[in-house]
Coordinates of N, CA and C in Angstrom, one line a residue:
M162 N 84.6 -88.3 -30.2 CA 83.7 -88.9 -29.3 C 82.9 -90.0 -30.0
P163 N 82.9 -91.2 -29.4 CA 82.1 -92.3 -30.1 C 80.6 -92.0 -30.0
T164 N 79.9 -92.4 -31.1 CA 78.5 -92.2 -31.2 C 77.8 -93.6 -31.1
A165 N 76.5 -93.6 -31.1 CA 75.8 -94.9 -31.1 C 76.1 -95.6 -32.4
I166 N 76.4 -94.9 -33.5 CA 76.8 -95.6 -34.7 C 78.2 -96.3 -34.6
H167 N 79.1 -95.6 -33.9 CA 80.4 -96.3 -33.6 C 80.2 -97.6 -32.8
R168 N 79.4 -97.4 -31.7 CA 79.2 -98.6 -30.9 C 78.5 -99.7 -31.6
R169 N 77.6 -99.4 -32.5 CA 76.8 -100.4 -33.3 C 77.8 -101.1 -34.3
V170 N 78.6 -100.3 -34.9 CA 79.6 -100.9 -35.9 C 80.5 -101.8 -35.1
D171 N 81.0 -101.4 -34.0 CA 81.9 -102.2 -33.1 C 81.2 -103.6 -32.8
A172 N 79.9 -103.5 -32.4 CA 79.1 -104.7 -32.1 C 79.0 -105.6 -33.4
L173 N 78.8 -105.0 -34.5 CA 78.6 -105.7 -35.8 C 79.9 -106.4 -36.1
R174 N 81.0 -105.7 -36.0 CA 82.4 -106.4 -36.2 C 82.6 -107.6 -35.3
A175 N 82.1 -107.5 -34.1 CA 82.3 -108.6 -33.1 C 81.2 -109.6 -33.2
G176 N 80.2 -109.5 -34.1 CA 79.2 -110.4 -34.3 C 78.1 -110.4 -33.2
R177 N 78.0 -109.2 -32.5 CA 77.1 -109.1 -31.4 C 75.9 -108.2 -31.6
D178 N 75.5 -107.9 -32.9 CA 74.4 -107.1 -33.1 C 73.3 -108.0 -33.8
P179 N 72.2 -108.3 -33.1 CA 71.2 -109.2 -33.7 C 70.4 -108.6 -34.8
T180 N 70.5 -107.3 -35.1 CA 69.8 -106.6 -36.2 C 70.6 -106.8 -37.5
F181 N 71.7 -107.4 -37.5 CA 72.6 -107.7 -38.7 C 71.7 -108.2 -39.8
V182 N 71.8 -107.7 -41.0 CA 71.2 -108.2 -42.2 C 72.3 -108.7 -43.1
A183 N 73.3 -107.8 -43.4 CA 74.4 -108.2 -44.4 C 75.6 -107.3 -44.2
R184 N 76.7 -107.8 -44.6 CA 77.9 -107.0 -44.8 C 78.0 -106.6 -46.2
L185 N 78.0 -105.3 -46.5 CA 78.1 -104.8 -47.8 C 79.5 -104.2 -48.0
G186 N 79.8 -103.8 -49.2 CA 81.2 -103.3 -49.5 C 81.5 -102.1 -48.7
S187 N 80.6 -101.2 -48.4 CA 80.9 -99.9 -47.7 C 80.5 -100.0 -46.2
G188 N 79.8 -101.0 -45.8 CA 79.4 -101.1 -44.4 C 78.5 -102.2 -44.1
W189 N 77.6 -101.9 -43.2 CA 76.7 -102.9 -42.6 C 75.2 -102.5 -42.9
A190 N 74.4 -103.5 -43.3 CA 73.0 -103.4 -43.4 C 72.4 -104.0 -42.2
V191 N 71.5 -103.2 -41.5 CA 70.9 -103.7 -40.3 C 69.4 -103.3 -40.3
L192 N 68.6 -104.1 -39.6 CA 67.2 -103.7 -39.4 C 67.2 -102.6 -38.3
G193 N 66.3 -101.7 -38.4 CA 66.2 -100.6 -37.4 C 65.8 -101.1 -36.1
E194 N 66.3 -100.5 -35.0 CA 65.9 -101.0 -33.7 C 64.4 -100.8 -33.4
R195 N 63.8 -99.9 -34.1 CA 62.3 -99.7 -34.1 C 61.8 -99.9 -35.5
Q196 N 60.9 -100.8 -35.6 CA 60.4 -101.2 -36.9 C 59.1 -100.4 -37.2
V197 N 59.3 -99.1 -37.3 CA 58.1 -98.1 -37.5 C 57.4 -98.5 -38.8
L198 N 58.0 -99.0 -39.8 CA 57.4 -99.6 -41.0 C 58.2 -100.9 -41.2
P199 N 57.6 -102.0 -41.5 CA 58.2 -103.3 -41.6 C 59.3 -103.3 -42.7
G200 N 60.5 -103.6 -42.2 CA 61.6 -103.6 -43.2 C 62.5 -102.4 -43.1
Y201 N 62.2 -101.5 -42.2 CA 63.1 -100.3 -42.0 C 64.5 -100.7 -41.7
C202 N 65.4 -100.3 -42.5 CA 66.8 -100.6 -42.3 C 67.7 -99.4 -42.3
L203 N 68.9 -99.6 -41.9 CA 70.0 -98.6 -41.9 C 71.2 -99.2 -42.6
L204 N 72.0 -98.3 -43.2 CA 73.3 -98.6 -43.7 C 74.3 -97.9 -42.9
L205 N 75.2 -98.6 -42.2 CA 76.2 -98.0 -41.4 C 77.6 -98.2 -42.0
P206 N 78.3 -97.1 -42.2 CA 79.6 -97.2 -42.9 C 80.6 -97.9 -42.0
D207 N 81.6 -98.6 -42.7 CA 82.7 -99.1 -41.9 C 83.9 -98.9 -42.8
P208 N 84.8 -98.0 -42.4 CA 84.9 -97.4 -41.1 C 83.9 -96.2 -41.0
V209 N 83.5 -95.9 -39.7 CA 82.6 -94.8 -39.4 C 83.2 -93.5 -39.8
V210 N 82.5 -92.6 -40.4 CA 82.9 -91.3 -40.8 C 81.9 -90.3 -40.3
P211 N 82.2 -89.0 -40.1 CA 81.2 -88.1 -39.6 C 80.1 -87.8 -40.5
T212 N 80.4 -87.6 -41.8 CA 79.3 -87.2 -42.8 C 79.6 -87.8 -44.1
L213 N 78.6 -87.8 -45.0 CA 78.8 -88.2 -46.4 C 79.9 -87.5 -47.1
N214 N 80.0 -86.2 -46.7 CA 81.1 -85.3 -47.3 C 82.5 -85.7 -46.9
A215 N 82.6 -86.5 -45.9 CA 83.9 -87.0 -45.4 C 84.4 -88.1 -46.3
L216 N 83.5 -88.7 -47.1 CA 83.9 -89.8 -48.0 C 84.2 -89.1 -49.4
A217 N 85.2 -89.6 -50.1 CA 85.6 -89.1 -51.4 C 85.5 -90.2 -52.4
G218 N 85.4 -89.8 -53.6 CA 85.5 -90.7 -54.8 C 84.8 -92.0 -54.7
D219 N 85.6 -93.1 -54.8 CA 85.1 -94.4 -54.8 C 84.3 -94.8 -53.5
A220 N 84.8 -94.3 -52.4 CA 84.2 -94.6 -51.1 C 82.8 -94.0 -51.0
R221 N 82.7 -92.8 -51.5 CA 81.4 -92.1 -51.5 C 80.4 -92.8 -52.4
A222 N 80.9 -93.1 -53.6 CA 80.1 -93.8 -54.6 C 79.7 -95.2 -54.1
A223 N 80.5 -95.9 -53.4 CA 80.2 -97.2 -52.9 C 79.1 -97.1 -51.8
F224 N 79.2 -96.2 -50.9 CA 78.2 -96.0 -49.9 C 76.8 -95.7 -50.5
L225 N 76.8 -94.8 -51.5 CA 75.5 -94.4 -52.1 C 75.0 -95.6 -52.9
A226 N 75.8 -96.3 -53.6 CA 75.4 -97.5 -54.3 C 74.9 -98.6 -53.4
D227 N 75.6 -98.8 -52.3 CA 75.1 -99.8 -51.3 C 73.7 -99.4 -50.7
M228 N 73.6 -98.1 -50.5 CA 72.3 -97.6 -50.0 C 71.2 -97.9 -50.9
A229 N 71.4 -97.7 -52.2 CA 70.4 -98.0 -53.2 C 70.2 -99.5 -53.4
T230 N 71.2 -100.3 -53.3 CA 71.1 -101.7 -53.3 C 70.3 -102.3 -52.1
L231 N 70.6 -101.7 -51.0 CA 69.8 -102.1 -49.8 C 68.3 -101.7 -50.0
G232 N 68.1 -100.6 -50.6 CA 66.7 -100.2 -50.9 C 66.0 -101.1 -51.9
D233 N 66.8 -101.6 -52.9 CA 66.2 -102.6 -53.8 C 65.8 -103.8 -53.1
A234 N 66.7 -104.3 -52.2 CA 66.4 -105.5 -51.4 C 65.2 -105.4 -50.5
V235 N 65.1 -104.2 -49.8 CA 64.0 -104.0 -48.9 C 62.7 -103.9 -49.8
L236 N 62.7 -103.3 -50.9 CA 61.6 -103.2 -51.8 C 61.1 -104.6 -52.2
A237 N 62.1 -105.4 -52.6 CA 61.8 -106.8 -53.1 C 61.3 -107.7 -51.9
A238 N 61.8 -107.5 -50.7 CA 61.5 -108.3 -49.6 C 60.2 -108.0 -48.9
T239 N 59.8 -106.7 -49.1 CA 58.6 -106.2 -48.4 C 57.4 -105.9 -49.3
H240 N 57.7 -105.9 -50.6 CA 56.7 -105.5 -51.6 C 56.1 -104.1 -51.3
A241 N 57.0 -103.2 -50.9 CA 56.6 -101.9 -50.6 C 56.3 -101.1 -51.9
L242 N 55.6 -100.0 -51.7 CA 55.2 -99.2 -52.8 C 56.5 -98.4 -53.3
R243 N 57.3 -98.0 -52.4 CA 58.5 -97.2 -52.7 C 59.4 -97.2 -51.5
I244 N 60.6 -96.7 -51.7 CA 61.6 -96.6 -50.6 C 61.9 -95.1 -50.4
N245 N 61.9 -94.7 -49.1 CA 62.4 -93.4 -48.8 C 63.8 -93.5 -48.3
Y246 N 64.7 -92.6 -48.6 CA 66.1 -92.6 -48.2 C 66.3 -91.3 -47.4
A247 N 67.1 -91.4 -46.3 CA 67.4 -90.2 -45.6 C 68.8 -90.3 -45.0
V248 N 69.5 -89.2 -45.0 CA 70.9 -89.1 -44.4 C 70.9 -87.8 -43.7
F249 N 70.9 -87.9 -42.3 CA 70.8 -86.7 -41.5 C 72.1 -86.5 -40.7
G250 N 72.3 -87.3 -39.7 CA 73.4 -87.2 -38.8 C 73.3 -86.1 -37.8
N251 N 72.2 -85.5 -37.6 CA 72.0 -84.4 -36.6 C 72.0 -84.9 -35.2
L252 N 71.3 -86.0 -34.9 CA 71.2 -86.5 -33.6 C 72.4 -87.4 -33.3
E253 N 72.8 -88.2 -34.2 CA 74.0 -89.1 -34.1 C 75.0 -88.5 -35.1
P254 N 76.0 -87.8 -34.7 CA 76.9 -87.1 -35.7 C 77.9 -88.1 -36.3
A255 N 77.4 -89.1 -37.0 CA 78.2 -90.1 -37.7 C 77.3 -90.5 -38.9
L256 N 77.9 -90.7 -40.1 CA 77.2 -91.1 -41.3 C 76.4 -92.4 -41.0
H257 N 75.1 -92.3 -41.4 CA 74.3 -93.5 -41.5 C 73.1 -93.1 -42.4
A258 N 72.6 -94.1 -43.1 CA 71.5 -93.9 -44.1 C 70.3 -94.7 -43.6
H259 N 69.2 -94.0 -43.6 CA 67.9 -94.7 -43.3 C 67.3 -95.1 -44.6
V260 N 66.8 -96.4 -44.7 CA 66.2 -97.0 -45.8 C 64.8 -97.4 -45.4
I261 N 63.8 -96.7 -45.8 CA 62.4 -96.8 -45.2 C 61.4 -97.2 -46.2
P262 N 60.9 -98.4 -46.1 CA 59.8 -98.8 -47.0 C 58.5 -98.1 -46.8
R263 N 57.8 -97.7 -47.8 CA 56.5 -97.1 -47.7 C 55.5 -98.0 -48.4
F264 N 54.3 -98.0 -47.8 CA 53.3 -99.0 -48.2 C 52.0 -98.3 -48.6
H265 N 51.3 -98.9 -49.6 CA 50.0 -98.3 -50.0 C 48.9 -98.3 -48.9
D266 N 49.1 -99.2 -47.9 CA 48.0 -99.3 -46.9 C 48.4 -98.6 -45.6
E267 N 49.3 -97.7 -45.7 CA 49.6 -96.8 -44.5 C 48.4 -95.9 -44.2
P268 N 48.1 -95.5 -43.0 CA 47.0 -94.6 -42.7 C 47.1 -93.4 -43.6
A269 N 45.9 -92.9 -44.1 CA 45.9 -91.8 -45.0 C 46.7 -90.6 -44.5
G270 N 46.6 -90.3 -43.3 CA 47.3 -89.1 -42.8 C 48.8 -89.2 -42.8
F271 N 49.4 -90.5 -43.0 CA 50.8 -90.7 -42.9 C 51.4 -91.0 -44.3
R272 N 50.5 -91.6 -45.2 CA 51.0 -92.1 -46.4 C 51.8 -91.2 -47.3
T273 N 51.5 -89.9 -47.3 CA 52.2 -89.0 -48.1 C 53.2 -88.1 -47.3
G274 N 53.2 -88.3 -46.0 CA 54.1 -87.5 -45.1 C 55.5 -88.2 -44.9
H275 N 56.3 -87.5 -44.2 CA 57.6 -88.1 -44.0 C 57.5 -89.1 -42.9
P276 N 58.4 -90.1 -42.8 CA 58.2 -91.2 -41.9 C 58.4 -90.8 -40.4
W277 N 59.0 -89.6 -40.2 CA 59.2 -89.1 -38.8 C 57.9 -88.6 -38.2
A278 N 56.8 -88.6 -39.0 CA 55.5 -88.2 -38.5 C 54.9 -89.3 -37.6
Y279 N 55.4 -90.6 -37.8 CA 55.0 -91.7 -36.9 C 55.5 -91.5 -35.5
D280 N 54.9 -92.2 -34.6 CA 55.4 -92.2 -33.2 C 56.4 -93.4 -33.1
W281 N 57.7 -93.0 -33.3 CA 58.7 -94.1 -33.3 C 58.8 -94.8 -32.0
G282 N 58.6 -94.1 -30.9 CA 58.7 -94.7 -29.6 C 57.7 -95.7 -29.3
A283 N 56.5 -95.6 -30.0 CA 55.5 -96.6 -29.8 C 55.5 -97.7 -30.9
S284 N 56.5 -97.6 -31.8 CA 56.6 -98.6 -32.9 C 57.2 -99.9 -32.3
P285 N 56.9 -101.0 -33.0 CA 57.5 -102.3 -32.5 C 59.0 -102.2 -32.5
A286 N 59.5 -102.7 -31.3 CA 61.0 -102.8 -31.2 C 61.5 -104.0 -32.0
F287 N 62.7 -104.0 -32.5 CA 63.3 -105.1 -33.1 C 63.2 -106.3 -32.2
D288 N 62.8 -107.4 -32.7 CA 62.8 -108.7 -31.9 C 63.4 -109.8 -32.8
A289 N 64.4 -110.4 -32.3 CA 65.1 -111.4 -33.1 C 64.2 -112.5 -33.6
E290 N 63.4 -113.0 -32.8 CA 62.4 -114.1 -33.2 C 61.4 -113.5 -34.2
R291 N 60.8 -112.4 -33.8 CA 59.7 -111.9 -34.6 C 60.1 -111.4 -36.0
H292 N 61.3 -110.9 -36.1 CA 61.8 -110.3 -37.3 C 62.8 -111.2 -38.1
R293 N 63.0 -112.4 -37.6 CA 63.9 -113.3 -38.3 C 63.6 -113.6 -39.8
E294 N 62.3 -113.8 -40.0 CA 61.9 -114.1 -41.4 C 62.1 -112.9 -42.3
L295 N 61.7 -111.7 -41.9 CA 61.9 -110.5 -42.6 C 63.4 -110.2 -42.8
Q296 N 64.2 -110.4 -41.8 CA 65.6 -110.3 -41.9 C 66.2 -111.2 -43.0
G297 N 65.8 -112.4 -43.0 CA 66.2 -113.4 -43.9 C 65.8 -113.1 -45.4
R298 N 64.6 -112.5 -45.5 CA 64.2 -112.1 -46.9 C 65.0 -111.0 -47.4
I299 N 65.3 -110.0 -46.6 CA 66.2 -108.9 -47.0 C 67.6 -109.4 -47.3
H300 N 68.1 -110.2 -46.5 CA 69.4 -110.8 -46.6 C 69.5 -111.6 -48.0
A301 N 68.5 -112.4 -48.2 CA 68.4 -113.2 -49.5 C 68.3 -112.2 -50.7
A302 N 67.5 -111.2 -50.6 CA 67.4 -110.3 -51.7 C 68.7 -109.5 -52.0
L303 N 69.5 -109.4 -51.0 CA 70.9 -108.8 -51.3 C 71.8 -109.8 -52.0
G304 N 71.4 -111.0 -52.1 CA 72.2 -112.0 -52.8 C 73.1 -112.8 -52.0
H305 N 72.9 -112.7 -50.6 CA 73.7 -113.4 -49.7 C 73.0 -114.7 -49.3
A306 N 73.8 -115.8 -49.0 CA 73.2 -117.0 -48.5 C 72.5 -116.7 -47.2
A307 N 71.3 -117.2 -47.0 CA 70.6 -117.0 -45.7 C 71.2 -117.8 -44.6

C-alpha cells in the first residue's frame, strides 16, 4: 500500500515537490511541510523501504550517513544549538528520518522536551516564497550549487 512517503518520493522524482532541498546518495532531503522549528527537514529514502531494518550493509550505512550529513547542513544553515534525529514510521509505515534543529531561544517549557510537544498543526506551513532562502542555505551547506 503506497504511503505519503511513496507519494512524496514519486513527486520528487518528477520534480513536483516544492520542498525539495537536495538529492543525496540514499534519497531526498526536503523541508518539512510544517516548519515547527525553522529548518526542520526529512530524509526520504529512494527507493522507499518499510523500515531502517529493511536496508542492509552499504544501503543502511548510506542512509544513516546522509541523515547525519543533512543534520550538519541544517546546523550550519540555521545556527541551531543542536539537531534532534528521529526515525519512527508508526504513522507512515515507510522509512523516513526527521532532522530537527533545536534553538537556545525556544520557550523554556519546550527547550528540553521532545519536538512533538509543539502544536504541529499550528506551526507555519511550508511556503515556497517564505522558505526559499532557508531552503537555499541548507542546499548550499550540503555542497550543492544553489
